[in-house]
Amino acid sequence: MENYFSSDFKLGVLGGGQLGRMLLAETQKFDVHTCILDSSKDAPCAPYCNEFFIGNLLDYNDVYRFGKKVDVLTIEIEHVNIKALYKLEEEGVKVYPQPSVIETIQHKGKQKDFYKAKNIPTSPHLRFNSLAELKEANLTEFPFVWKSAQFGYDGMGVKIVRSTDDINNLPDTECITEELIPFKNELAVIVARNADGKVKTYPVVEMEFHPEANQVEYVICPARISDEVAAKARRVAMDVANAFKHVGLLAVEMFQTENDDIIINEVAPRTHNSGHYSIEASHTSQFEQHLRTILNLPLGNTDSKLAGIMVNLVGAEGYTGDVVYENITEILKIDGVTPHIYGKKTTKPFRKMGHVTIVNKDINIARKTAELVKNTVKVISK
Amino acid sequence: MENYFSSDFKLGVLGGGQLGRMLLAETQKFDVHTCILDSSKDAPCAPYCNEFFIGNLLDYNDVYRFGKKVDVLTIEIEHVNIKALYKLEEEGVKVYPQPSVIETIQHKGKQKDFYKAKNIPTSPHLRFNSLAELKEANLTEFPFVWKSAQFGYDGMGVKIVRSTDDINNLPDTECITEELIPFKNELAVIVARNADGKVKTYPVVEMEFHPEANQVEYVICPARISDEVAAKARRVAMDVANAFKHVGLLAVEMFQTENDDIIINEVAPRTHNSGHYSIEASHTSQFEQHLRTILNLPLGNTDSKLAGIMVNLVGAEGYTGDVVYENITEILKIDGVTPHIYGKKTTKPFRKMGHVTIVNKDINIARKTAELVKNTVKVISK
């Protein structure tokens, strides 16, 4: 067993955003020497890692050279140069998640083909190399879901197509279409799997949407669903991680259909927004757990200490520039409320600038507090 | 209200050890820009603060110059140059805890005089400027407790004196003597007090000693004492913090006497070993709470989520040199166990190298796990 703690061992992370930054709180706790690669010197991780390198995550040479400096390489964003990862893996660097898994996941067409091949429940899909190909297919069953094959993020690159006119307005890019399946709930399960193949799932979380804006307002753990549906969701999530033979954290987003089936929407091969509640609410935060998986350490307890709700702090509309967090002091007055400020110096509309976790024994009290938090804090500019 | 979050505000910390390092996890979370002063470039805080300065904490100029760079100045060790702190305070830097409080506390004679003047229960004491003075006093009631007036730390500078021979072997330094009062339990309470005078106490913790070695083995929260004694201990601790008009965290160490009185042993004007359990077990960790007090933010909930026990990881006898943490992987297999590795590159006998927190709903299970942890991990050298 490698000695990771206060040793010469080096962990590399591709990406220096907030997910990396929250991971660094754990590498600090375990005294694991950590190197970060990011394109911006002002990345949220820059002040808190042992070594910081500037480079383009999509550039072969930048990723390869960085990877050669470390013993284990992981990611905090999946849009990275895959060829460099394969080369590094070949040359003995442990790359977790594995390049093959990241490659499949970062391409929505390949991801959906994988589910089909592995009999993992998901909505039926079609693949197209271009808009012209999609038009030629003459799809007539509306509505359906259109997704850009690559580089989608936080709902970007996803559209509901309701007419031939809508098709004509789509961007010209490789894409998939999916049957639009009505659902009761949008759920997520974080799965942890280490190199020994040990697997644990976190409890199911539920995304509660704003009734009008159709934006996720709250991530709620545990989801307010039946034990049967929760067990099924965790089982399906575990099946996905095992099918990939994934090493690392896998965030599995899914739908609970009208008749209580669970179908996979998509996955992220990393720590995830839907697991932020775990820092305060779980025995093992998703960030510590990710570290445990990629270092092949025993997995931590995924149970919750308390119910947890997460509210994203996104940049308010109409504000761009040097960030100001309004009314943080107000919410600090409330028991069980913890703000996380990501350290991005400038805000713009909808940019993820932080999040707030609310914990309580009673999920209904937590839910009320979450609403109060949501209505109190505002991320604006100077 | 000052805007601390992602702003130009600067927090300064005197000392770059493990207490500072654990504070930095909280300044990272709130994105508070943090500067550290320490005499060693290898200090545990060095990789994790925004700005690191090398200097002598007892040197007037080093402390003064550092203090001029920041808006609020705090400490993680009380052995610092007090004159510089007074000067900085005079010039408008917010110094918390206040120099007058640190000055009283860092001198055991002044600290005891203070308790007497304020009617705070403590054992009777005498003050002596030198060993000669102590000898002249011809003390004959043995045993009694001898304490060096300054620079005591972790039981250093404390002796039980049982005979005139013992007196002759004491170091020649300014000192106090105290009546040795038999006690049932050694307890501690962390008090948080902000500049507005808002005060909260944490639950009482209990130090459990090794039956033979007379060393603290476990810090246990909550203490296994009656509700009446616990309430009394929290009240006395709060009285001490209010008597000092202390701003910051105050760790109050006390004894539960044979007849269930609470008497103060001594206090530390900062985060403390006896509060480490709070990172995993409390709603608000002592480090976040310290930050809240010195920034005059609303105080966080001091209640526990679960029972917590802390085991210190100290350097094993017979090992000096580059540190190796033995069997961390073994304890990571156990639910509710979190190691903290302080990032000190070299170990020596009894040096504090880390700690492990054990949490569980059931304190008896936590206590058994703590023993297993204690018997499993060993801090040795290469």
XYZ file of C-alpha atoms in Angstrom, chain B:
382
model
C -20.862 45.750 8.351
C -17.517 45.019 6.741
C -17.649 42.788 3.649
C -15.273 39.921 4.374
C -16.216 37.511 1.597
C -14.195 37.593 -1.635
C -13.139 41.136 -0.806
C -9.962 43.130 -0.126
C -10.327 42.461 3.594
C -7.270 40.750 5.123
C -7.146 38.532 8.179
C -3.777 38.062 9.865
C -2.891 35.076 12.039
C 0.127 34.942 14.346
C 1.369 31.374 14.177
C 1.302 28.826 11.375
C 0.797 25.527 13.238
C -2.014 23.010 13.084
C -4.545 25.319 14.748
C -3.939 27.893 12.040
C -4.097 25.211 9.383
C -7.499 24.010 10.505
C -8.680 27.647 10.597
C -7.582 27.957 6.964
C -10.108 25.294 5.930
C -12.746 27.768 7.155
C -11.253 30.910 5.607
C -11.159 28.945 2.350
C -14.861 28.091 2.732
C -15.782 31.739 3.329
C -13.136 33.039 0.891
C -11.553 35.286 3.517
C -8.070 36.423 2.436
C -5.648 35.188 5.081
C -2.037 36.088 5.940
C 0.090 33.957 8.278
C 3.241 34.814 10.264
C 5.456 31.961 11.422
C 9.154 31.458 12.067
C 9.422 28.394 9.833
C 8.886 28.217 6.094
C 7.733 24.614 6.613
C 4.921 25.589 8.997
C 1.734 23.515 8.525
C -0.098 26.637 7.297
C 2.418 27.622 4.628
C 0.834 25.883 1.608
C -2.757 26.872 2.421
C -2.838 30.586 3.214
C -3.106 33.434 0.743
C 0.096 35.119 1.992
C 2.806 33.625 4.159
C 5.415 35.664 6.049
C 8.434 34.442 7.975
C 9.150 36.137 11.290
C 9.585 35.698 15.021
C 6.290 35.864 16.928
C 8.096 37.250 19.990
C 9.877 39.997 18.075
C 8.293 43.462 18.280
C 9.193 44.524 14.758
C 8.219 41.270 13.074
C 4.787 41.268 14.708
C 4.207 44.997 14.246
C 5.138 45.003 10.551
C 2.991 41.958 9.883
C 0.060 43.447 11.785
C 0.152 46.625 9.700
C -0.668 44.584 6.578
C -3.998 43.266 7.865
C -7.426 44.487 9.010
C -8.061 41.982 11.792
C -5.254 40.207 13.632
C -5.688 37.000 15.610
C -3.462 34.339 17.162
C -3.194 30.580 17.086
C -0.604 30.549 19.900
C -0.522 32.942 22.870
C 3.259 33.343 23.101
C 3.508 36.456 20.960
C 4.940 39.958 21.376
C 2.310 41.819 23.392
C 3.831 45.298 23.028
C 3.445 45.104 19.280
C -0.185 44.046 19.707
C -0.922 47.056 21.950
C 0.686 49.368 19.405
C -1.304 47.849 16.549
C -4.532 48.114 18.525
C -3.759 51.773 19.239
C -3.243 52.344 15.513
C -6.627 50.899 14.586
C -5.926 47.269 13.755
C -8.581 45.062 15.317
C -6.642 42.638 17.510
C -8.742 39.703 18.761
C -8.377 38.405 21.394
C -7.437 41.807 22.813
C -3.778 42.338 23.818
C -4.803 42.932 27.444
C -6.526 39.540 27.573
C -3.614 37.716 25.957
C -1.191 39.465 28.345
C -3.146 38.325 31.396
C -3.553 34.795 30.136
C 0.005 34.240 28.952
C 1.206 34.919 32.527
C -0.110 32.339 35.016
C 0.386 34.644 37.999
C -1.650 37.441 36.434
C -4.226 34.909 35.220
C -4.744 33.556 38.764
C -4.855 37.066 40.277
C -7.531 37.903 37.735
C -9.713 34.966 38.789
C -9.342 35.942 42.430
C -10.260 39.570 41.713
C -13.301 38.494 39.681
C -14.522 35.848 42.156
C -14.049 33.056 39.652
C -13.627 29.713 41.417
C -10.047 28.437 41.241
C -7.593 26.836 43.677
C -5.769 29.231 46.058
C -2.334 30.297 44.775
C 0.855 32.152 45.673
C 3.192 34.062 43.326
C 7.006 34.063 43.409
C 9.470 36.009 41.285
C 12.238 33.433 41.572
C 13.180 30.079 43.040
C 14.976 31.896 45.899
C 11.747 33.680 46.820
C 9.866 30.398 46.752
C 12.450 28.758 49.020
C 12.278 31.671 51.472
C 8.536 31.109 51.784
C 9.292 27.797 53.530
C 6.202 26.023 52.221
C 5.503 22.903 54.258
C 2.046 21.757 53.150
C 2.792 19.031 50.628
C 1.850 18.137 47.987
C 1.235 21.346 46.015
C 1.300 22.296 42.337
C 4.154 24.363 40.914
C 3.766 26.186 37.600
C 6.197 28.289 35.624
C 4.587 31.734 35.212
C 5.199 31.816 31.488
C 5.639 29.634 28.405
C 4.091 26.518 29.830
C 2.527 24.330 27.139
C 0.800 20.939 27.110
C 1.731 20.201 30.729
C 5.292 21.489 30.332
C 6.234 23.826 33.169
C 3.933 22.085 35.662
C 5.082 19.882 38.549
C 3.595 18.252 41.619
C 5.842 19.127 44.572
C 5.856 16.544 47.362
C 8.824 17.524 49.544
C 11.461 20.152 50.305
C 13.798 18.152 48.082
C 11.368 18.594 45.189
C 11.438 22.357 45.796
C 15.206 22.410 45.523
C 15.028 20.699 42.146
C 12.637 23.243 40.587
C 13.871 25.545 37.796
C 14.807 29.076 38.829
C 12.058 31.097 37.225
C 9.049 33.249 38.029
C 6.325 30.871 39.165
C 3.125 30.222 41.057
C 2.150 27.530 43.530
C -1.384 26.198 43.846
C -3.186 24.088 46.378
C -3.599 20.567 44.964
C -7.338 19.965 45.037
C -8.427 16.366 44.450
C -10.790 16.069 41.502
C -13.052 13.518 39.875
C -12.816 14.798 36.342
C -10.859 17.149 34.155
C -13.325 19.009 31.952
C -13.185 21.737 29.321
C -15.643 24.137 27.736
C -15.021 26.192 24.608
C -16.647 29.622 24.818
C -17.240 31.829 21.776
C -17.679 35.553 22.323
C -17.844 38.177 19.576
C -17.225 41.934 19.692
C -20.935 42.600 20.204
C -20.653 40.614 23.447
C -22.752 37.714 22.153
C -21.654 34.506 23.895
C -22.186 30.799 23.275
C -20.659 27.783 24.971
C -19.980 24.372 23.491
C -21.027 21.255 25.398
C -18.669 20.137 28.178
C -15.911 17.749 27.131
C -14.150 15.285 29.381
C -10.498 14.293 29.308
C -10.088 10.597 29.890
C -6.613 9.738 31.171
C -4.585 6.610 30.622
C -4.842 4.782 33.953
C -1.053 4.336 34.264
C 0.703 6.894 32.063
C -1.366 9.825 33.437
C -1.661 11.245 29.895
C -4.902 12.425 28.304
C -5.949 9.633 25.966
C -9.400 10.703 24.832
C -11.328 13.953 24.679
C -14.982 12.963 24.925
C -18.011 15.071 23.994
C -20.369 15.175 25.741
C -18.650 14.569 29.090
C -20.145 11.661 31.016
C -21.301 13.867 33.908
C -24.665 14.912 35.315
C -26.707 17.641 33.627
C -26.312 19.784 36.766
C -22.532 19.633 36.714
C -22.503 20.245 32.955
C -24.721 23.315 33.318
C -22.500 24.632 36.116
C -19.357 24.110 34.033
C -20.812 25.960 31.048
C -21.956 28.805 33.329
C -18.541 29.185 34.944
C -16.840 29.102 31.532
C -19.177 31.804 30.265
C -18.467 33.881 33.381
C -14.744 33.691 32.663
C -15.155 34.846 29.051
C -17.416 37.700 30.146
C -15.029 38.706 32.957
C -12.253 39.062 30.374
C -14.645 40.756 27.909
C -12.829 38.324 25.651
C -13.357 38.493 21.887
C -12.565 35.220 20.171
C -12.612 31.624 21.280
C -11.685 30.840 24.879
C -10.895 27.258 25.903
C -11.620 26.910 29.611
C -10.007 23.930 31.355
C -11.467 23.029 34.723
C -11.745 20.408 37.433
C -14.853 18.762 38.819
C -13.949 18.393 42.505
C -14.902 15.507 44.784
C -17.984 17.427 45.918
C -18.986 18.480 42.384
C -17.694 22.018 42.509
C -16.222 23.418 39.311
C -12.885 25.225 39.624
C -10.913 26.779 36.796
C -7.549 25.264 36.012
C -6.444 27.550 33.211
C -7.622 28.987 29.925
C -6.290 29.348 26.390
C -7.409 32.386 24.359
C -7.789 30.498 21.084
C -8.952 27.332 19.367
C -7.894 24.323 21.379
C -7.132 20.623 21.237
C -10.224 19.983 23.368
C -12.399 21.389 20.560
C -11.065 19.379 17.629
C -13.955 16.934 17.881
C -16.202 19.796 16.719
C -15.038 19.585 13.089
C -16.977 16.360 12.577
C -19.363 16.311 15.549
C -20.690 19.877 15.880
C -22.929 22.045 13.778
C -20.226 24.711 13.815
C -16.587 23.681 14.126
C -14.514 25.628 16.645
C -12.466 27.004 13.737
C -15.478 28.417 11.897
C -16.721 29.730 15.233
C -13.420 31.481 15.946
C -13.666 33.163 12.564
C -17.227 34.237 13.353
C -16.179 35.763 16.700
C -13.234 37.802 15.453
C -15.154 39.059 12.396
C -18.088 39.933 14.680
C -20.418 37.674 12.700
C -23.433 35.968 14.281
C -22.298 32.964 16.328
C -23.013 29.479 14.984
C -24.923 26.659 16.624
C -22.662 24.935 19.192
C -24.818 21.808 19.488
C -23.461 18.451 18.421
C -24.770 16.387 15.537
C -23.374 13.230 17.150
C -21.188 12.167 20.063
C -17.515 12.796 19.309
C -14.220 11.509 20.652
C -10.774 12.835 19.773
C -7.517 10.911 19.949
C -4.235 12.789 19.551
C -1.654 11.373 17.176
C 1.639 12.101 18.889
C 5.097 11.005 17.819
C 5.955 7.586 19.254
C 8.858 7.294 21.693
C 12.096 6.243 20.084
C 11.363 7.794 16.689
C 12.799 11.079 15.443
C 12.970 12.140 11.796
C 10.866 12.076 8.622
C 7.385 11.094 9.667
C 5.514 7.922 8.710
C 1.874 7.463 9.750
C 1.403 3.746 10.275
C -1.974 2.064 9.652
C -4.030 5.098 8.671
C -5.560 2.873 6.004
C -6.656 0.408 8.687
C -8.608 2.994 10.642
C -10.212 4.384 7.466
C -12.052 1.037 7.286
C -14.039 1.956 10.394
C -17.261 3.983 10.096
C -17.148 7.455 11.588
C -13.354 7.742 11.811
C -11.597 10.824 10.395
C -7.830 11.320 10.617
C -6.314 14.793 10.478
C -2.661 14.906 9.460
C -0.991 18.182 10.405
C 1.650 18.236 7.681
C 4.708 18.388 9.938
C 7.470 16.718 7.979
C 9.433 15.431 10.989
C 8.306 13.625 14.107
C 9.808 13.389 17.585
C 8.551 11.753 20.774
C 5.252 13.284 21.975
C 5.109 15.904 19.189
C 1.495 16.532 18.146
C 1.437 15.200 14.579
C -2.284 14.845 14.022
C -5.519 13.713 15.580
C -8.371 11.352 14.818
C -12.032 12.084 15.428
C -14.555 9.315 16.014
C -18.267 10.104 15.792
C -21.285 7.937 16.493
C -24.846 8.334 17.706
C -23.884 6.072 20.593
C -21.040 7.400 22.730
C -20.202 3.905 23.992
C -19.605 2.631 20.467
C -17.514 5.733 19.760
C -15.494 5.063 22.912
C -14.728 1.481 21.840
C -13.768 2.641 18.360
C -11.492 5.280 19.889
C -9.593 2.582 21.746
C -9.232 0.555 18.571
C -7.945 3.642 16.741
C -5.507 4.419 19.560
C -4.126 0.882 19.430
C -3.865 0.797 15.642
C -2.222 4.016 14.463
C 1.391 4.798 15.240
C 3.419 7.848 14.288
C 6.982 6.743 13.606
C 9.899 7.830 11.444
C 11.461 6.370 8.280
